[in-house]
Amino acid sequence: MKTATYRRPWNSIQVLLCVIGEGVLAYVDTVGHLFLKISKCQRGLEHALRPTTRLTIQSAGESLKDASDRTFMAAALEQARAGQATPGGAQVGAVLVENGAIVCSSFNEGDLQSDPTAHAEMVGIRRLCKERKSTSLKGITVYCTLQPCGMCTMACLWAGVSRIVYGASRNDVNSAYFESRHFDTADFINQAFRDDLQVEGGVLSDECATFYLKPEETAPNDPAHDVTTAP
């Protein structure tokens, strides 16, 4: 024998409440998906913008650290003068600073050492690492009279340098001082795995630029710019 179950028909109020309930649930579900999408878009935007926020290149008039930056850049200028006066040296100077004190000074020694990699920053990094018997220069600020080339920028990254401050930029001087047409300090650091390396440029830029050929001046031939020919 089958037993039939009797269901009392819903009245209009129950139907209305049911419709409202389903509408609320649909709304909540839609809003939830919307917030999820917004959250994902926000995370994606933050990730996309991250490389452009790593690097802070400021002019000398914009930083509260100007006084100390000028002092240490003046010391780098002294190194540039020393390099200019040294046979085999060149007029790019650098100082490495830690806790407000100069811990290493250097100038370009390319011809002096017959080493095309002996730029001022490279000489300073090698010297200090050798002295400390360490490959880490965390906490060090590198001051250089000329914007670092790609090689020196990468060396700063590998050494864990915390900050780079330079004087004359590549736009202030002849292209002979750089190895590439377009890539510069900002490009290399923006694409690095690290996101804590600070860079500031333009400190005593006019004084620094006097050491170098101007963009419109004729530069001597050098290996980085000579046309490569078959042996």
Short mmCIF file of C-alpha atoms in Angstrom, two decimals:
data_model
loop_
_atom_site.label_atom_id
_atom_site.label_comp_id
_atom_site.label_asym_id
_atom_site.label_seq_id
_atom_site.Cartn_x
_atom_site.Cartn_y
_atom_site.Cartn_z
CA MET A 1 0.00 0.00 0.00
CA LYS A 2 1.40 3.38 -1.04
CA THR A 3 1.23 6.27 1.31
CA ALA A 4 0.64 9.69 -0.22
CA THR A 5 2.20 12.76 1.38
CA TYR A 6 0.05 15.85 1.35
CA ARG A 7 1.84 19.19 1.03
CA ARG A 8 -0.13 22.28 1.83
CA PRO A 9 0.13 24.87 -0.98
CA TRP A 10 2.34 27.89 -0.22
CA ASN A 11 0.60 31.14 0.37
CA SER A 12 1.68 34.36 -1.34
CA ILE A 13 3.85 35.52 1.55
CA GLN A 14 5.88 32.29 1.55
CA VAL A 15 6.38 32.55 -2.19
CA LEU A 16 7.50 36.17 -1.86
CA LEU A 17 9.94 35.31 0.92
CA CYS A 18 11.35 32.47 -1.13
CA VAL A 19 11.88 34.72 -4.14
CA ILE A 20 13.53 37.39 -1.97
CA GLY A 21 15.76 34.78 -0.33
CA GLU A 22 16.92 33.40 -3.66
CA GLY A 23 17.57 36.94 -4.87
CA VAL A 24 19.66 37.73 -1.80
CA LEU A 25 21.70 34.55 -2.21
CA ALA A 26 22.30 35.33 -5.89
CA TYR A 27 23.35 38.88 -4.99
CA VAL A 28 25.73 37.66 -2.30
CA ASP A 29 27.20 35.12 -4.70
CA THR A 30 27.65 37.78 -7.41
CA VAL A 31 29.22 40.27 -5.01
CA GLY A 32 31.52 37.56 -3.68
CA HIS A 33 32.73 36.75 -7.18
CA LEU A 34 33.13 40.47 -7.89
CA PHE A 35 35.28 41.03 -4.82
CA LEU A 36 37.33 37.95 -5.71
CA LYS A 37 37.95 39.31 -9.19
CA ILE A 38 38.82 42.75 -7.81
CA SER A 39 41.23 41.16 -5.34
CA LYS A 40 42.91 39.14 -8.11
CA CYS A 41 43.14 42.23 -10.35
CA GLN A 42 44.61 44.24 -7.49
CA ARG A 43 47.26 41.60 -6.80
CA GLY A 44 48.06 41.42 -10.50
CA LEU A 45 48.34 45.21 -10.72
CA GLU A 46 50.62 45.34 -7.69
CA HIS A 47 52.82 42.67 -9.24
CA ALA A 48 52.90 44.51 -12.57
CA LEU A 49 53.81 47.79 -10.92
CA ARG A 50 56.39 46.32 -8.55
CA PRO A 51 59.41 46.65 -10.88
CA THR A 52 58.75 50.36 -11.46
CA THR A 53 58.59 51.09 -7.76
CA ARG A 54 61.91 49.48 -6.84
CA LEU A 55 64.02 52.30 -8.12
CA THR A 56 64.09 55.85 -6.80
CA ILE A 57 66.27 58.15 -8.85
CA GLN A 58 66.10 61.64 -7.41
CA SER A 59 67.79 64.90 -8.20
CA ALA A 60 70.00 66.40 -5.53
CA GLY A 61 67.38 68.91 -4.44
CA GLU A 62 64.77 66.30 -3.54
CA SER A 63 66.49 64.25 -0.85
CA LEU A 64 66.82 64.92 2.87
CA LYS A 65 70.14 63.07 2.70
CA ASP A 66 71.60 65.76 0.43
CA ALA A 67 74.15 67.11 2.89
CA SER A 68 75.85 63.78 3.53
CA ASP A 69 75.45 62.74 -0.11
CA ARG A 70 77.26 65.88 -1.27
CA THR A 71 80.01 65.31 1.29
CA PHE A 72 80.66 61.77 0.11
CA MET A 73 80.34 62.71 -3.56
CA ALA A 74 82.98 65.39 -2.95
CA ALA A 75 85.22 62.59 -1.67
CA ALA A 76 84.48 60.60 -4.85
CA LEU A 77 85.45 63.68 -6.87
CA GLU A 78 88.81 63.70 -5.07
CA GLN A 79 89.27 60.12 -6.20
CA ALA A 80 88.44 61.15 -9.76
CA ARG A 81 91.16 63.81 -9.56
CA ALA A 82 93.58 61.22 -8.18
CA GLY A 83 92.75 58.89 -11.05
CA GLN A 84 93.26 61.69 -13.55
CA ALA A 85 96.69 62.43 -12.09
CA THR A 86 97.78 58.78 -11.94
CA PRO A 87 99.47 57.25 -15.02
CA GLY A 88 97.13 54.49 -16.17
CA GLY A 89 94.29 55.77 -14.02
CA ALA A 90 91.17 57.53 -15.22
CA GLN A 91 88.88 60.26 -13.96
CA VAL A 92 86.07 58.19 -12.45
CA GLY A 93 86.10 58.13 -8.67
CA ALA A 94 84.17 56.13 -6.08
CA VAL A 95 83.89 55.79 -2.33
CA LEU A 96 82.15 53.05 -0.36
CA VAL A 97 80.37 54.24 2.78
CA GLU A 98 79.10 52.33 5.78
CA ASN A 99 77.38 53.83 8.83
CA GLY A 100 78.32 57.34 7.78
CA ALA A 101 82.02 56.64 7.24
CA ILE A 102 84.14 55.97 4.16
CA VAL A 103 85.45 52.40 4.29
CA CYS A 104 87.04 52.24 0.83
CA SER A 105 88.12 54.67 -1.92
CA SER A 106 88.97 53.93 -5.54
CA PHE A 107 89.29 55.25 -9.07
CA ASN A 108 89.28 53.71 -12.52
CA GLU A 109 92.42 51.58 -13.01
CA GLY A 110 91.69 50.03 -16.40
CA ASP A 111 94.94 50.95 -18.13
CA LEU A 112 96.91 50.77 -14.88
CA GLN A 113 95.99 47.10 -14.43
CA SER A 114 95.49 46.30 -18.12
CA ASP A 115 92.02 45.24 -17.03
CA PRO A 116 88.94 46.52 -18.87
CA THR A 117 86.79 45.57 -15.87
CA ALA A 118 88.77 47.72 -13.40
CA HIS A 119 86.20 50.51 -13.20
CA ALA A 120 86.16 52.60 -10.05
CA GLU A 121 83.21 50.74 -8.53
CA MET A 122 84.68 47.34 -9.40
CA VAL A 123 88.05 48.24 -7.89
CA GLY A 124 86.37 49.41 -4.68
CA ILE A 125 84.10 46.37 -4.40
CA ARG A 126 86.97 43.94 -5.00
CA ARG A 127 89.24 45.73 -2.55
CA LEU A 128 86.70 45.84 0.28
CA CYS A 129 85.51 42.26 -0.25
CA LYS A 130 89.10 41.04 -0.22
CA GLU A 131 89.85 43.02 2.93
CA ARG A 132 86.80 41.61 4.70
CA LYS A 133 87.13 38.13 3.19
CA SER A 134 83.47 38.30 2.24
CA THR A 135 81.34 38.52 -0.88
CA SER A 136 78.60 40.49 0.89
CA LEU A 137 78.58 44.29 1.12
CA LYS A 138 75.14 44.61 2.65
CA GLY A 139 74.68 48.03 4.25
CA ILE A 140 77.21 49.67 1.95
CA THR A 141 76.45 52.77 -0.14
CA VAL A 142 78.50 53.19 -3.31
CA TYR A 143 79.14 56.79 -4.38
CA CYS A 144 80.44 57.27 -7.91
CA THR A 145 81.09 60.38 -9.96
CA LEU A 146 79.55 58.78 -13.06
CA GLN A 147 76.41 56.68 -13.40
CA PRO A 148 77.47 53.02 -13.13
CA CYS A 149 77.64 51.01 -16.33
CA GLY A 150 75.85 47.67 -16.66
CA MET A 151 78.85 45.72 -15.39
CA CYS A 152 79.25 47.84 -12.25
CA THR A 153 75.50 47.85 -11.57
CA MET A 154 75.47 44.05 -11.71
CA ALA A 155 78.50 43.89 -9.42
CA CYS A 156 76.61 46.00 -6.88
CA LEU A 157 73.69 43.60 -7.10
CA TRP A 158 75.90 40.53 -6.68
CA ALA A 159 77.70 42.12 -3.72
CA GLY A 160 74.44 43.00 -1.97
CA VAL A 161 75.15 46.75 -1.94
CA SER A 162 72.26 48.61 -0.32
CA ARG A 163 72.44 51.94 -2.12
CA ILE A 164 74.01 53.57 -5.18
CA VAL A 165 74.50 57.32 -5.46
CA TYR A 166 76.00 58.81 -8.61
CA GLY A 167 76.83 62.26 -9.95
CA ALA A 168 76.76 62.73 -13.72
CA SER A 169 74.21 60.66 -15.61
CA ARG A 170 74.63 59.05 -19.00
CA ASN A 171 72.63 61.91 -20.50
CA ASP A 172 75.21 64.40 -19.24
CA VAL A 173 78.20 62.76 -20.91
CA ASN A 174 79.38 61.08 -24.10
CA SER A 175 78.11 57.58 -24.88
CA ALA A 176 81.74 56.37 -24.92
CA TYR A 177 81.47 55.78 -21.17
CA PHE A 178 78.71 53.16 -21.54
CA GLU A 179 78.52 49.79 -23.23
CA SER A 180 74.92 49.85 -24.49
CA ARG A 181 72.64 52.26 -26.31
CA HIS A 182 69.56 52.00 -24.12
CA PHE A 183 69.96 49.85 -21.02
CA ASP A 184 71.18 51.63 -17.92
CA THR A 185 71.26 51.38 -14.12
CA ALA A 186 67.48 51.67 -13.79
CA ASP A 187 66.78 48.91 -16.30
CA PHE A 188 69.16 46.41 -14.71
CA ILE A 189 67.91 47.02 -11.18
CA ASN A 190 64.24 47.03 -12.14
CA GLN A 191 64.67 43.55 -13.63
CA ALA A 192 66.67 42.18 -10.70
CA PHE A 193 65.37 39.68 -8.16
CA ARG A 194 66.20 42.09 -5.37
CA ASP A 195 63.75 44.88 -4.66
CA ASP A 196 65.56 46.75 -1.88
CA LEU A 197 68.44 48.43 -3.73
CA GLN A 198 68.06 52.22 -3.72
CA VAL A 199 69.53 54.47 -6.40
CA GLU A 200 69.88 58.22 -6.41
CA GLY A 201 71.43 60.28 -9.18
CA GLY A 202 72.34 63.88 -9.90
CA VAL A 203 74.37 64.60 -6.75
CA LEU A 204 76.93 67.30 -7.67
CA SER A 205 76.20 66.38 -11.27
CA ASP A 206 77.61 69.57 -12.77
CA GLU A 207 80.93 69.20 -10.93
CA CYS A 208 81.13 65.52 -11.89
CA ALA A 209 80.28 66.14 -15.55
CA THR A 210 83.30 68.46 -15.98
CA PHE A 211 85.56 65.38 -15.93
CA TYR A 212 83.93 63.78 -18.96
CA LEU A 213 83.40 64.36 -22.65
CA LYS A 214 80.12 66.03 -23.51
CA PRO A 215 77.56 64.19 -25.64
CA GLU A 216 78.41 66.21 -28.74
CA GLU A 217 82.19 65.88 -28.41
CA THR A 218 84.18 63.35 -30.42
CA ALA A 219 85.34 60.37 -28.39
CA PRO A 220 88.40 58.21 -29.09
CA ASN A 221 87.85 54.68 -30.36
CA ASP A 222 87.53 51.95 -27.76
CA PRO A 223 86.80 48.19 -27.83
CA ALA A 224 83.21 48.56 -26.60
CA HIS A 225 82.28 50.79 -29.54
CA ASP A 226 84.54 49.60 -32.35
CA VAL A 227 82.95 47.66 -35.17
CA THR A 228 83.72 43.97 -34.79
CA THR A 229 85.63 42.58 -37.76
CA ALA A 230 86.49 39.03 -38.71
CA PRO A 231 89.99 37.91 -37.61
#
